[in-house]
Amino acid sequence: MQLPKHSSSEAAKAGKPPPPANAINDTFKSGASAKQGSAPSSSSVGCPIATKKVSLKEEFKATAADLYATFTERERVEAFTRGAVEMEATKGGQFSMLGGNVTGEFTELVRNIRIVQKWRYKSWPDGHYSTVKIELQQTEDSTKLKLSQNGVPEAEVDRTVQGWKVHYFQNIKRTFGYGALLM
């Protein structure tokens, strides 16, 4: 199917300025951001997608050091995910877990305080990554975890939240006993 071409001279004859080359993308970006309160993906692959931010808080009856190790040591991640994990917990190091369904890269690691990752589900559009920031705050008898994840595709928000709660938080507590009181 061929669409009629709209040339600059035709626009000038009609007394209208020619549309900018990226008019469709600008309209979509503005509409998605203003209407949904979300930002399009910064990925340069494909069309921009509407995204949301996920924010979660969880308390673990563990030290910040133990919880940090649980997210950054391959053996511990394999224990709570119950599967093979590929992981290099260094800045720029890659990870793959849950049968390759979750992949990404560590972008910042501050021992016992913060973990930042580029993170994605396999089912997300090719090349699209969210940014996960996990902050740990040690208290007298537990560690409070604050997770923020920017860039989650709108259609994947519920699945992503449930994934964190079930496949990470509940499994960590069940596997390591981090839901029990510290003595």
Short mmCIF file of C-alpha atoms in Angstrom, two decimals:
data_model
loop_
_atom_site.label_atom_id
_atom_site.label_comp_id
_atom_site.label_asym_id
_atom_site.label_seq_id
_atom_site.Cartn_x
_atom_site.Cartn_y
_atom_site.Cartn_z
CA MET A 1 0.00 0.00 0.00
CA GLN A 2 1.35 3.41 -0.93
CA LEU A 3 0.46 6.45 1.05
CA PRO A 4 0.27 9.84 -0.62
CA LYS A 5 3.31 11.99 -0.03
CA HIS A 6 2.94 15.30 1.72
CA SER A 7 5.59 17.63 0.43
CA SER A 8 6.71 20.93 1.87
CA SER A 9 5.47 22.76 -1.22
CA GLU A 10 1.95 21.29 -0.80
CA ALA A 11 1.92 22.46 2.80
CA ALA A 12 3.07 25.92 1.78
CA LYS A 13 0.26 26.13 -0.84
CA ALA A 14 -2.27 25.28 1.86
CA GLY A 15 -0.81 28.00 4.09
CA LYS A 16 0.47 25.51 6.69
CA PRO A 17 4.03 24.87 7.78
CA PRO A 18 5.31 21.38 6.90
CA PRO A 19 5.03 18.86 9.72
CA PRO A 20 8.32 18.02 11.43
CA ALA A 21 9.87 14.70 10.43
CA ASN A 22 9.30 13.28 13.91
CA ALA A 23 5.76 14.55 14.45
CA ILE A 24 4.28 11.11 15.10
CA ASN A 25 6.86 10.20 17.74
CA ASP A 26 6.57 13.58 19.45
CA THR A 27 2.80 13.25 19.62
CA PHE A 28 3.06 9.76 21.11
CA LYS A 29 5.70 10.81 23.63
CA SER A 30 3.72 13.82 24.78
CA GLY A 31 0.48 11.89 24.97
CA ALA A 32 2.00 9.01 26.89
CA SER A 33 3.83 11.21 29.35
CA ALA A 34 1.03 13.66 30.04
CA LYS A 35 -1.86 11.23 29.89
CA GLN A 36 -0.35 8.31 31.75
CA GLY A 37 2.17 10.09 33.94
CA SER A 38 4.87 7.85 32.55
CA ALA A 39 7.93 8.29 30.44
CA PRO A 40 8.74 6.60 27.16
CA SER A 41 11.63 4.20 27.07
CA SER A 42 15.01 5.77 26.47
CA SER A 43 15.98 2.79 24.33
CA SER A 44 16.95 3.68 20.80
CA VAL A 45 15.55 0.40 19.48
CA GLY A 46 12.01 0.41 18.05
CA CYS A 47 9.14 2.64 19.10
CA PRO A 48 8.97 4.39 22.44
CA ILE A 49 6.85 2.56 24.98
CA ALA A 50 4.87 3.88 27.92
CA THR A 51 6.45 2.89 31.22
CA LYS A 52 5.72 3.15 34.93
CA LYS A 53 7.71 3.20 38.15
CA VAL A 54 7.44 0.38 40.68
CA SER A 55 8.16 1.12 44.35
CA LEU A 56 8.25 -1.60 47.00
CA LYS A 57 9.32 -1.83 50.64
CA GLU A 58 10.04 -4.99 52.57
CA GLU A 59 11.56 -5.78 55.96
CA PHE A 60 13.89 -8.73 56.49
CA LYS A 61 15.02 -10.16 59.82
CA ALA A 62 18.64 -10.17 58.68
CA THR A 63 21.63 -7.89 58.70
CA ALA A 64 22.23 -5.56 55.76
CA ALA A 65 25.44 -7.52 55.05
CA ASP A 66 23.54 -10.82 54.82
CA LEU A 67 20.82 -9.32 52.62
CA TYR A 68 23.37 -7.63 50.33
CA ALA A 69 25.14 -10.99 49.94
CA THR A 70 21.80 -12.64 49.15
CA PHE A 71 21.37 -10.36 46.12
CA THR A 72 25.01 -10.42 44.94
CA GLU A 73 26.42 -13.92 45.57
CA ARG A 74 25.61 -16.49 42.90
CA GLU A 75 25.23 -19.39 45.36
CA ARG A 76 22.69 -17.50 47.45
CA VAL A 77 20.72 -16.34 44.41
CA GLU A 78 20.65 -19.95 43.16
CA ALA A 79 19.32 -21.04 46.57
CA PHE A 80 16.32 -18.69 46.62
CA THR A 81 15.54 -18.92 42.89
CA ARG A 82 16.04 -22.70 42.92
CA GLY A 83 17.85 -22.67 39.60
CA ALA A 84 21.08 -21.98 37.78
CA VAL A 85 22.30 -18.38 37.87
CA GLU A 86 25.01 -16.64 35.89
CA MET A 87 26.27 -13.61 37.79
CA GLU A 88 29.26 -11.34 38.08
CA ALA A 89 28.47 -8.86 40.86
CA THR A 90 30.85 -6.10 39.81
CA LYS A 91 30.14 -2.78 38.13
CA GLY A 92 29.35 -3.69 34.52
CA GLY A 93 28.95 -7.38 35.44
CA GLN A 94 26.10 -9.29 33.82
CA PHE A 95 23.48 -11.56 35.39
CA SER A 96 20.93 -14.09 34.15
CA MET A 97 18.49 -16.03 36.33
CA LEU A 98 15.13 -17.75 36.45
CA GLY A 99 15.84 -19.74 33.31
CA GLY A 100 17.09 -16.66 31.45
CA ASN A 101 13.79 -14.85 32.02
CA VAL A 102 15.51 -12.11 34.06
CA THR A 103 18.74 -10.59 32.75
CA GLY A 104 20.71 -7.44 33.22
CA GLU A 105 23.81 -5.67 34.40
CA PHE A 106 25.07 -4.27 37.69
CA THR A 107 25.61 -0.52 37.31
CA GLU A 108 26.38 0.42 40.93
CA LEU A 109 27.30 -1.59 44.01
CA VAL A 110 27.81 -0.02 47.45
CA ARG A 111 28.45 -2.88 49.87
CA ASN A 112 25.61 -3.41 52.35
CA ILE A 113 23.87 -0.18 51.25
CA ARG A 114 22.82 -0.07 47.58
CA ILE A 115 22.55 -2.20 44.42
CA VAL A 116 21.62 -0.64 41.06
CA GLN A 117 20.95 -2.74 37.98
CA LYS A 118 19.80 -2.52 34.39
CA TRP A 119 17.07 -5.21 34.57
CA ARG A 120 14.63 -6.80 32.15
CA TYR A 121 12.21 -9.64 31.61
CA LYS A 122 12.83 -11.72 28.51
CA SER A 123 9.29 -10.93 27.29
CA TRP A 124 9.89 -7.15 27.24
CA PRO A 125 10.57 -5.42 23.91
CA ASP A 126 14.07 -6.15 22.60
CA GLY A 127 16.68 -3.84 24.06
CA HIS A 128 14.37 -2.36 26.73
CA TYR A 129 15.79 -2.31 30.26
CA SER A 130 14.41 -0.85 33.45
CA THR A 131 16.60 0.55 36.22
CA VAL A 132 16.32 -1.20 39.57
CA LYS A 133 17.63 0.49 42.70
CA ILE A 134 17.71 -1.56 45.91
CA GLU A 135 18.55 0.38 49.07
CA LEU A 136 19.24 -1.36 52.37
CA GLN A 137 18.83 0.30 55.77
CA GLN A 138 20.06 -1.61 58.81
CA THR A 139 17.93 -1.18 61.93
CA GLU A 140 18.45 -2.63 65.40
CA ASP A 141 16.86 -6.00 64.64
CA SER A 142 16.23 -6.07 60.87
CA THR A 143 17.01 -4.53 57.50
CA LYS A 144 14.54 -2.41 55.57
CA LEU A 145 14.71 -2.85 51.81
CA LYS A 146 13.45 -0.09 49.53
CA LEU A 147 13.16 -1.00 45.85
CA SER A 148 12.44 1.45 43.03
CA GLN A 149 12.26 0.31 39.43
CA ASN A 150 11.95 2.89 36.67
CA GLY A 151 11.04 2.02 33.10
CA VAL A 152 8.70 -0.95 33.61
CA PRO A 153 6.44 -1.34 30.55
CA GLU A 154 2.87 -0.40 31.59
CA ALA A 155 1.49 -3.79 30.56
CA GLU A 156 4.09 -5.54 32.78
CA VAL A 157 3.69 -3.62 36.05
CA ASP A 158 1.50 -6.16 37.90
CA ARG A 159 3.62 -9.09 36.74
CA THR A 160 6.80 -7.29 37.80
CA VAL A 161 5.45 -6.42 41.27
CA GLN A 162 4.30 -10.01 41.81
CA GLY A 163 7.66 -11.30 40.57
CA TRP A 164 9.53 -9.26 43.18
CA LYS A 165 7.17 -10.29 45.96
CA VAL A 166 6.97 -14.00 45.15
CA HIS A 167 10.22 -14.94 43.39
CA TYR A 168 12.46 -12.66 45.42
CA PHE A 169 11.11 -11.46 48.79
CA GLN A 170 9.01 -14.49 49.84
CA ASN A 171 11.57 -16.97 48.53
CA ILE A 172 14.42 -15.17 50.33
CA LYS A 173 12.51 -15.24 53.61
CA ARG A 174 11.53 -18.88 53.15
CA THR A 175 14.99 -20.04 52.05
CA PHE A 176 17.11 -18.17 54.60
CA GLY A 177 14.63 -17.66 57.44
CA TYR A 178 14.82 -13.87 57.09
CA GLY A 179 11.17 -13.56 58.14
CA ALA A 180 11.92 -14.88 61.63
CA LEU A 181 12.86 -12.71 64.59
CA LEU A 182 16.57 -12.17 65.25
CA MET A 183 17.72 -13.17 68.74
#
